[in-house]
Amino acid sequence: MLPAVAYTLADFLSSGLPSVNTDSIRFEHPSFVSSCYPSLNLYFDDIRLRPSQRFPTSRLATERTPLTWFSASYLLTVQENTHLGRQRLLNAILHHCQQHSHLSNQQLAPAIRGYGRLPLQAIPIDPTAWERLSMPQQSGLCLTLTIPLEAIRS
C-alpha cells in the first residue's frame, strides 16, 4: 500500500516536471546525497488516521462504506547543482502541486484506484521533522496523499 503511494507521488512529480524523470527520484533518508542532478528524494515520514473526514468517492468505494481515511506524508527534498537551481525546482514542484490538489484515478497506482479523486497537499516541511531525523534544517516540502484504509486491505 505505502509503496503504491510512493510510486504515485513519483509518477505525479515526473509527469509535471520536464527536468525530472522517475529514475532521478529516490526513496532514501534525507541525508542521502545523490550523484545525479537534478534529483528528488521522497522519504516516508508519517501516517495519520483521518476517520472523521469525508472525501468524494466512486460508486465502487461507496459500496464498501463506511471508509476510514488516512494520510501518508513524505518529505520531499531536492538536489541540484546550485541553491538557485534548488529554489527553481522546488518552485516548479509547488506550482505543479497547486494545480493538482486532487489526483484523479488515472494518476494513481493500481492498488489505490477506485476511490475517486484523492486529496494531495504540499506544505513546507515542519522544522520538527529535521529534529526527529537529527539533521540540519533544509528546504523541502511535505507531500501528503489521503487514501482510504480499505485500500490497504486489498
Coordinates of N, CA, C and O in Angstrom, one line a residue:
M1 N 0.8 -1.2 0.0 CA 0.0 0.0 0.0 C 0.8 1.2 0.0 O 0.7 2.1 -0.9
L2 N 1.7 1.4 1.0 CA 2.6 2.6 1.0 C 3.5 2.7 -0.2 O 3.7 3.8 -0.7
P3 N 4.0 1.6 -0.7 CA 4.8 1.7 -2.0 C 3.9 2.2 -3.1 O 4.4 3.0 -4.0
A4 N 2.6 1.9 -3.1 CA 1.7 2.4 -4.2 C 1.6 4.0 -4.1 O 1.6 4.7 -5.1
V5 N 1.6 4.5 -2.8 CA 1.5 5.9 -2.6 C 2.8 6.5 -3.1 O 2.8 7.5 -3.8
A6 N 4.0 5.9 -2.7 CA 5.3 6.5 -3.1 C 5.4 6.5 -4.6 O 5.8 7.5 -5.2
Y7 N 5.0 5.4 -5.3 CA 5.1 5.4 -6.8 C 4.1 6.4 -7.4 O 4.4 7.0 -8.4
T8 N 3.0 6.5 -6.8 CA 2.0 7.5 -7.3 C 2.6 8.9 -7.3 O 2.6 9.7 -8.2
L9 N 3.2 9.3 -6.1 CA 3.8 10.6 -6.0 C 5.0 10.8 -7.0 O 5.1 11.8 -7.6
A10 N 5.8 9.7 -7.1 CA 7.0 9.8 -8.1 C 6.5 10.0 -9.5 O 7.0 10.9 -10.2
D11 N 5.5 9.2 -9.9 CA 4.9 9.4 -11.3 C 4.3 10.8 -11.5 O 4.4 11.4 -12.5
F12 N 3.6 11.2 -10.4 CA 2.9 12.6 -10.5 C 4.0 13.6 -10.7 O 3.9 14.5 -11.5
L13 N 5.1 13.6 -9.9 CA 6.1 14.6 -10.0 C 6.9 14.5 -11.3 O 7.1 15.6 -11.9
S14 N 7.2 13.3 -11.8 CA 7.9 13.2 -13.0 C 7.1 13.6 -14.2 O 7.6 14.1 -15.2
S15 N 5.8 13.5 -14.1 CA 4.9 13.9 -15.2 C 4.7 15.4 -15.4 O 4.4 15.9 -16.4
G16 N 5.0 16.1 -14.3 CA 4.8 17.6 -14.3 C 6.1 18.4 -14.4 O 6.0 19.6 -14.4
L17 N 7.2 17.7 -14.3 CA 8.5 18.4 -14.3 C 9.4 17.9 -15.4 O 9.8 16.8 -15.4
P18 N 9.6 18.8 -16.4 CA 10.4 18.3 -17.6 C 11.8 17.9 -17.2 O 12.4 17.0 -17.9
S19 N 12.4 18.4 -16.2 CA 13.8 18.1 -15.9 C 13.9 16.9 -15.0 O 15.0 16.5 -14.6
V20 N 12.8 16.3 -14.6 CA 12.8 15.1 -13.7 C 12.1 13.9 -14.3 O 11.1 14.1 -14.9
N21 N 12.8 12.8 -14.2 CA 12.1 11.5 -14.6 C 12.1 10.6 -13.4 O 12.8 10.9 -12.4
T22 N 11.4 9.5 -13.5 CA 11.3 8.6 -12.3 C 12.6 8.0 -11.9 O 12.8 7.7 -10.7
D23 N 13.6 7.9 -12.8 CA 14.9 7.4 -12.5 C 15.7 8.3 -11.6 O 16.6 7.9 -10.9
S24 N 15.3 9.6 -11.6 CA 16.0 10.6 -10.7 C 15.3 10.8 -9.4 O 15.7 11.8 -8.7
I25 N 14.3 10.0 -9.1 CA 13.6 10.1 -7.8 C 14.0 8.9 -6.9 O 14.0 7.8 -7.3
R26 N 14.5 9.3 -5.7 CA 14.9 8.3 -4.7 C 13.9 8.2 -3.6 O 13.2 9.1 -3.3
F27 N 14.0 7.1 -2.8 CA 13.2 6.9 -1.6 C 14.1 6.6 -0.4 O 14.0 5.6 0.2
E28 N 15.0 7.5 -0.2 CA 16.1 7.3 0.8 C 15.9 8.3 2.0 O 15.1 9.2 1.9
H29 N 16.6 8.1 3.0 CA 16.7 9.0 4.2 C 17.2 10.4 3.6 O 18.0 10.4 2.7
P30 N 16.7 11.5 4.1 CA 17.0 12.8 3.5 C 18.5 13.1 3.6 O 19.0 14.0 2.9
S31 N 19.3 12.4 4.4 CA 20.8 12.6 4.4 C 21.5 12.0 3.2 O 22.6 12.3 2.9
F32 N 20.7 11.2 2.4 CA 21.3 10.6 1.2 C 21.7 11.7 0.2 O 20.9 12.6 -0.1
V33 N 22.9 11.6 -0.4 CA 23.3 12.6 -1.4 C 23.4 11.9 -2.7 O 24.2 10.9 -2.8
S34 N 22.7 12.4 -3.7 CA 22.7 11.8 -5.0 C 23.9 12.3 -5.8 O 24.3 13.5 -5.6
S35 N 24.4 11.5 -6.7 CA 25.4 12.0 -7.6 C 24.9 12.5 -8.9 O 25.6 13.0 -9.8
C36 N 23.6 12.4 -9.1 CA 23.0 12.9 -10.4 C 22.1 14.2 -10.0 O 21.5 14.2 -9.0
Y37 N 22.1 15.1 -11.0 CA 21.3 16.3 -10.8 C 20.5 16.6 -12.0 O 20.9 16.3 -13.1
P38 N 19.3 17.1 -11.9 CA 18.6 17.3 -10.6 C 18.1 15.9 -10.1 O 17.9 15.0 -10.9
S39 N 17.8 15.9 -8.9 CA 17.2 14.6 -8.3 C 16.3 15.0 -7.2 O 16.4 16.1 -6.5
L40 N 15.3 14.2 -6.9 CA 14.3 14.4 -5.9 C 14.4 13.2 -4.9 O 14.8 12.1 -5.3
N41 N 14.1 13.4 -3.7 CA 14.1 12.4 -2.7 C 12.7 12.4 -2.0 O 12.3 13.4 -1.4
L42 N 12.0 11.3 -2.0 CA 10.8 11.1 -1.2 C 11.0 10.2 -0.1 O 11.3 9.0 -0.3
Y43 N 10.9 10.7 1.2 CA 11.1 9.9 2.4 C 9.8 9.8 3.1 O 9.3 10.8 3.6
F44 N 9.4 8.5 3.3 CA 8.2 8.3 4.1 C 8.4 8.8 5.5 O 9.3 8.4 6.2
D45 N 7.5 9.7 6.0 CA 7.7 10.3 7.3 C 6.6 10.0 8.3 O 6.9 9.8 9.5
D46 N 5.3 10.0 7.9 CA 4.3 9.9 8.8 C 3.0 9.3 8.2 O 2.8 9.4 7.0
I47 N 2.2 8.7 9.0 CA 0.9 8.2 8.6 C -0.1 8.6 9.7 O 0.2 8.3 10.9
R48 N -1.2 9.1 9.4 CA -2.2 9.6 10.4 C -3.6 9.2 9.9 O -4.0 9.4 8.8
L49 N -4.4 8.6 10.9 CA -5.8 8.3 10.6 C -6.6 9.6 10.5 O -6.4 10.5 11.2
R50 N -7.5 9.6 9.6 CA -8.4 10.7 9.4 C -9.9 10.2 9.4 O -10.6 10.3 8.4
P51 N -10.3 9.6 10.5 CA -11.6 8.9 10.4 C -12.8 9.8 10.3 O -13.8 9.4 9.8
S52 N -12.7 11.1 10.7 CA -13.9 11.9 10.6 C -14.0 12.7 9.3 O -15.0 13.3 9.0
Q53 N -13.0 12.5 8.4 CA -13.0 13.3 7.2 C -13.8 12.4 6.1 O -13.7 11.2 6.1
R54 N -14.5 13.2 5.3 CA -15.2 12.5 4.2 C -14.7 13.1 2.9 O -14.5 14.3 2.8
F55 N -14.4 12.3 1.9 CA -13.9 12.7 0.6 C -14.8 12.1 -0.5 O -15.5 11.1 -0.3
P56 N -14.9 12.8 -1.7 CA -15.7 12.2 -2.7 C -15.1 10.8 -3.1 O -13.9 10.6 -3.2
T57 N -16.0 9.9 -3.3 CA -15.6 8.6 -3.7 C -16.4 8.1 -4.9 O -17.4 8.6 -5.2
S58 N -15.8 7.1 -5.5 CA -16.5 6.5 -6.7 C -17.7 5.6 -6.2 O -17.8 5.3 -5.0
R59 N -18.5 5.1 -7.1 CA -19.6 4.2 -6.8 C -19.0 2.9 -6.1 O -19.6 2.4 -5.2
L60 N -17.9 2.5 -6.7 CA -17.3 1.2 -6.1 C -16.9 1.4 -4.6 O -17.2 0.6 -3.8
A61 N -16.4 2.6 -4.3 CA -16.0 2.8 -2.9 C -17.2 2.9 -2.0 O -17.1 2.5 -0.9
T62 N -18.2 3.5 -2.5 CA -19.4 3.8 -1.6 C -20.1 2.4 -1.3 O -20.8 2.4 -0.3
E63 N -19.9 1.4 -2.1 CA -20.5 0.1 -1.8 C -19.8 -0.5 -0.6 O -20.3 -1.4 0.0
R64 N -18.6 0.0 -0.2 CA -17.9 -0.6 0.9 C -17.9 0.4 2.1 O -17.1 0.2 3.0
T65 N -18.8 1.3 2.1 CA -18.8 2.3 3.2 C -19.1 1.6 4.6 O -19.7 0.5 4.6
P66 N -18.7 2.2 5.7 CA -18.0 3.4 5.7 C -16.5 3.2 5.5 O -16.0 2.2 5.9
L67 N -15.9 4.2 4.9 CA -14.4 4.1 4.7 C -13.7 4.9 5.8 O -14.2 6.0 6.2
T68 N -12.6 4.4 6.2 CA -11.8 5.2 7.1 C -10.6 5.6 6.3 O -10.0 4.9 5.5
W69 N -10.2 6.9 6.5 CA -9.2 7.5 5.7 C -7.9 7.7 6.5 O -8.0 7.9 7.7
F70 N -6.8 7.7 5.8 CA -5.6 8.1 6.5 C -4.7 8.9 5.5 O -4.9 8.8 4.3
S71 N -3.8 9.7 6.0 CA -2.9 10.5 5.2 C -1.5 10.0 5.4 O -1.0 9.8 6.5
A72 N -0.8 9.7 4.3 CA 0.6 9.3 4.2 C 1.4 10.5 3.8 O 1.1 11.1 2.8
S73 N 2.4 10.9 4.6 CA 3.2 12.0 4.4 C 4.6 11.6 4.0 O 5.2 10.8 4.7
Y74 N 5.1 12.3 3.0 CA 6.5 12.1 2.5 C 7.2 13.4 2.5 O 6.7 14.4 2.1
L75 N 8.5 13.4 3.0 CA 9.3 14.6 2.9 C 10.0 14.6 1.6 O 10.6 13.6 1.2
L76 N 9.8 15.7 0.9 CA 10.4 15.8 -0.5 C 11.5 16.8 -0.4 O 11.3 18.0 0.0
T77 N 12.7 16.4 -0.7 CA 13.9 17.2 -0.8 C 14.4 17.2 -2.2 O 14.2 16.2 -2.9
V78 N 15.1 18.2 -2.6 CA 15.7 18.3 -4.0 C 17.2 18.5 -3.9 O 17.7 19.1 -3.0
Q79 N 17.9 18.0 -4.9 CA 19.3 18.2 -5.1 C 19.5 18.7 -6.5 O 19.0 18.2 -7.5
E80 N 20.3 19.8 -6.5 CA 20.6 20.5 -7.8 C 22.0 21.1 -7.6 O 22.5 21.2 -6.5
N81 N 22.6 21.5 -8.7 CA 23.9 22.0 -8.7 C 24.1 23.3 -7.9 O 25.1 23.5 -7.3
T82 N 23.1 24.1 -7.8 CA 23.2 25.4 -7.2 C 22.0 25.6 -6.3 O 20.9 25.0 -6.4
H83 N 22.1 26.6 -5.4 CA 21.0 27.0 -4.5 C 19.8 27.5 -5.3 O 18.7 27.2 -5.1
L84 N 20.1 28.3 -6.3 CA 19.1 28.9 -7.2 C 18.4 27.7 -8.0 O 17.2 27.7 -8.1
G85 N 19.2 26.7 -8.4 CA 18.6 25.6 -9.1 C 17.6 24.8 -8.2 O 16.5 24.4 -8.6
R86 N 18.0 24.7 -6.9 CA 17.1 24.0 -5.9 C 15.8 24.8 -5.8 O 14.7 24.3 -5.7
Q87 N 16.0 26.1 -5.7 CA 14.8 27.0 -5.5 C 13.9 26.9 -6.7 O 12.6 26.8 -6.6
R88 N 14.4 26.9 -7.9 CA 13.6 26.8 -9.1 C 12.9 25.5 -9.1 O 11.7 25.4 -9.5
L89 N 13.6 24.4 -8.8 CA 12.9 23.1 -8.8 C 11.8 23.0 -7.8 O 10.7 22.5 -8.1
L90 N 12.1 23.5 -6.6 CA 11.0 23.5 -5.5 C 9.9 24.3 -6.0 O 8.7 24.0 -5.7
N91 N 10.1 25.5 -6.6 CA 9.0 26.3 -7.1 C 8.2 25.6 -8.1 O 7.0 25.7 -8.1
A92 N 8.9 24.9 -9.0 CA 8.1 24.1 -10.1 C 7.3 23.0 -9.4 O 6.1 22.8 -9.9
I93 N 7.8 22.4 -8.4 CA 7.1 21.3 -7.7 C 5.9 21.9 -7.0 O 4.7 21.4 -7.1
L94 N 6.1 23.0 -6.3 CA 5.0 23.6 -5.6 C 3.9 24.1 -6.6 O 2.7 23.9 -6.3
H95 N 4.3 24.7 -7.7 CA 3.3 25.1 -8.7 C 2.5 23.9 -9.3 O 1.3 23.9 -9.4
H96 N 3.2 22.8 -9.5 CA 2.6 21.6 -10.1 C 1.6 21.0 -9.0 O 0.5 20.7 -9.4
C97 N 2.0 21.0 -7.8 CA 1.1 20.5 -6.7 C -0.1 21.4 -6.5 O -1.3 21.0 -6.3
Q98 N 0.0 22.7 -6.7 CA -1.1 23.7 -6.5 C -2.1 23.5 -7.6 O -3.3 23.7 -7.5
Q99 N -1.6 23.1 -8.8 CA -2.5 22.9 -9.9 C -3.3 21.6 -9.8 O -4.3 21.3 -10.5
H100 N -2.8 20.7 -8.9 CA -3.5 19.4 -8.7 C -3.7 19.1 -7.3 O -3.0 18.3 -6.6
S101 N -4.7 19.7 -6.7 CA -5.0 19.5 -5.3 C -5.6 18.1 -5.0 O -5.7 17.7 -3.9
H102 N -6.0 17.5 -6.1 CA -6.6 16.1 -6.0 C -6.0 15.3 -7.2 O -5.8 15.9 -8.3
L103 N -5.7 14.0 -7.0 CA -5.2 13.2 -8.0 C -6.3 12.3 -8.5 O -7.0 11.7 -7.8
S104 N -6.4 12.3 -9.9 CA -7.5 11.5 -10.5 C -7.2 10.0 -10.5 O -6.0 9.6 -10.2
N105 N -8.1 9.2 -10.7 CA -8.0 7.8 -10.8 C -6.8 7.4 -11.7 O -6.1 6.5 -11.4
Q106 N -6.7 8.0 -12.8 CA -5.7 7.7 -13.8 C -4.3 8.0 -13.3 O -3.3 7.5 -13.8
Q107 N -4.2 9.0 -12.3 CA -2.9 9.4 -11.8 C -2.4 8.5 -10.6 O -1.3 8.6 -10.2
L108 N -3.3 7.6 -10.2 CA -3.0 6.7 -9.1 C -2.4 5.4 -9.5 O -2.8 4.8 -10.5
A109 N -1.6 4.8 -8.6 CA -1.1 3.4 -8.8 C -2.3 2.5 -8.7 O -3.3 2.8 -8.0
P110 N -2.3 1.4 -9.5 CA -3.4 0.5 -9.5 C -4.0 0.1 -8.1 O -5.2 -0.1 -7.9
A111 N -3.1 -0.1 -7.1 CA -3.5 -0.5 -5.8 C -4.4 0.5 -5.1 O -5.1 0.1 -4.1
I112 N -4.4 1.7 -5.5 CA -5.2 2.7 -4.8 C -6.2 3.4 -5.7 O -6.7 4.4 -5.4
R113 N -6.5 2.7 -6.8 CA -7.5 3.2 -7.7 C -8.9 2.8 -7.3 O -9.1 1.8 -6.5
G114 N -9.9 3.5 -7.8 CA -11.3 3.1 -7.5 C -12.0 3.8 -6.3 O -13.1 3.4 -5.9
Y115 N -11.3 4.8 -5.8 CA -11.8 5.5 -4.6 C -12.1 7.0 -5.0 O -12.3 7.8 -4.1
G116 N -12.1 7.3 -6.3 CA -12.3 8.7 -6.7 C -11.1 9.5 -6.6 O -10.0 9.0 -6.5
R117 N -11.2 10.8 -6.7 CA -10.1 11.7 -6.7 C -9.6 11.8 -5.3 O -10.4 12.1 -4.4
L118 N -8.3 11.6 -5.1 CA -7.7 11.6 -3.7 C -7.0 12.9 -3.5 O -6.2 13.4 -4.3
P119 N -7.2 13.5 -2.3 CA -6.6 14.8 -1.9 C -5.0 14.7 -1.8 O -4.5 13.8 -1.2
L120 N -4.4 15.7 -2.4 CA -2.9 15.9 -2.3 C -2.6 17.2 -1.7 O -3.2 18.2 -2.2
Q121 N -1.8 17.3 -0.7 CA -1.4 18.5 -0.1 C 0.1 18.7 -0.1 O 0.8 17.7 0.1
A122 N 0.6 19.9 -0.4 CA 2.0 20.2 -0.4 C 2.2 21.4 0.5 O 1.7 22.5 0.2
I123 N 3.0 21.2 1.6 CA 3.2 22.3 2.5 C 4.7 22.3 2.9 O 5.4 21.2 2.7
P124 N 5.2 23.4 3.4 CA 6.6 23.3 3.9 C 6.9 22.3 4.9 O 5.9 22.0 5.7
I125 N 8.0 21.7 5.0 CA 8.4 20.7 6.0 C 8.4 21.4 7.3 O 9.1 22.4 7.5
D126 N 7.7 20.7 8.3 CA 7.8 21.2 9.7 C 9.2 21.1 10.2 O 9.8 20.0 10.1
P127 N 9.7 22.1 10.8 CA 11.1 22.1 11.4 C 11.3 20.9 12.3 O 12.4 20.4 12.5
T128 N 10.3 20.5 13.0 CA 10.5 19.4 14.0 C 10.8 18.1 13.3 O 11.4 17.2 13.9
A129 N 10.5 18.0 12.0 CA 10.9 16.8 11.2 C 12.4 16.6 11.2 O 12.9 15.5 11.3
W130 N 13.1 17.7 11.0 CA 14.5 17.7 11.0 C 15.1 17.3 12.3 O 16.1 16.6 12.4
E131 N 14.5 17.8 13.4 CA 14.9 17.4 14.7 C 14.8 15.9 14.9 O 15.6 15.2 15.5
R132 N 13.6 15.3 14.5 CA 13.4 13.9 14.6 C 14.4 13.1 13.9 O 14.8 12.0 14.3
L133 N 14.8 13.6 12.7 CA 15.8 12.9 11.9 C 17.3 13.2 12.2 O 18.2 12.7 11.6
S134 N 17.4 14.1 13.3 CA 18.8 14.5 13.7 C 19.6 15.1 12.5 O 20.7 14.7 12.3
M135 N 18.9 16.0 11.8 CA 19.5 16.6 10.6 C 19.4 18.1 10.7 O 18.4 18.6 11.3
P136 N 20.3 18.8 10.1 CA 20.1 20.3 10.0 C 18.9 20.6 9.1 O 18.6 19.8 8.1
Q137 N 18.2 21.6 9.3 CA 17.0 22.0 8.5 C 17.5 22.3 7.1 O 18.5 22.9 6.8
Q138 N 16.6 21.9 6.1 CA 16.8 22.2 4.7 C 15.5 22.5 4.1 O 14.4 22.2 4.6
S139 N 15.6 23.1 2.9 CA 14.4 23.4 2.1 C 13.7 22.1 1.6 O 14.4 21.2 1.2
G140 N 12.4 22.1 1.6 CA 11.7 21.0 1.1 C 10.2 21.1 1.3 O 9.8 22.1 1.9
L141 N 9.5 20.1 0.9 CA 8.0 20.1 1.0 C 7.6 18.8 1.7 O 8.3 17.8 1.5
C142 N 6.5 18.9 2.3 CA 5.8 17.7 2.8 C 4.6 17.4 1.9 O 3.7 18.2 1.8
L143 N 4.7 16.3 1.2 CA 3.6 15.9 0.3 C 2.7 14.9 1.1 O 3.3 13.8 1.6
T144 N 1.4 15.1 1.2 CA 0.5 14.2 1.9 C -0.6 13.8 0.9 O -1.3 14.7 0.4
L145 N -0.7 12.5 0.8 CA -1.8 12.0 0.0 C -2.8 11.2 0.9 O -2.3 10.4 1.7
T146 N -4.0 11.5 0.8 CA -5.0 10.9 1.7 C -5.7 9.8 0.9 O -6.3 10.0 -0.2
I147 N -5.8 8.6 1.5 CA -6.3 7.4 0.9 C -7.2 6.7 1.9 O -7.0 6.8 3.1
P148 N -8.1 5.8 1.4 CA -9.0 5.1 2.3 C -8.2 3.9 2.9 O -7.4 3.3 2.2
L149 N -8.5 3.6 4.1 CA -7.9 2.5 4.8 C -8.3 1.2 4.1 O -7.5 0.2 4.0
E150 N -9.4 1.2 3.5 CA -9.9 0.0 2.7 C -8.9 -0.4 1.7 O -8.7 -1.6 1.4
A151 N -8.2 0.6 1.1 CA -7.2 0.3 0.0 C -6.1 -0.6 0.5 O -5.5 -1.4 -0.2
I152 N -5.7 -0.5 1.8 CA -4.6 -1.3 2.3 C -5.0 -2.8 2.5 O -4.2 -3.6 2.7
R153 N -6.3 -3.0 2.6 CA -6.8 -4.4 2.8 C -6.9 -5.2 1.5 O -7.1 -6.4 1.5
S154 N -6.8 -4.4 0.4 CA -7.0 -5.1 -1.0 C -5.8 -5.8 -1.4 O -4.7 -5.6 -1.0

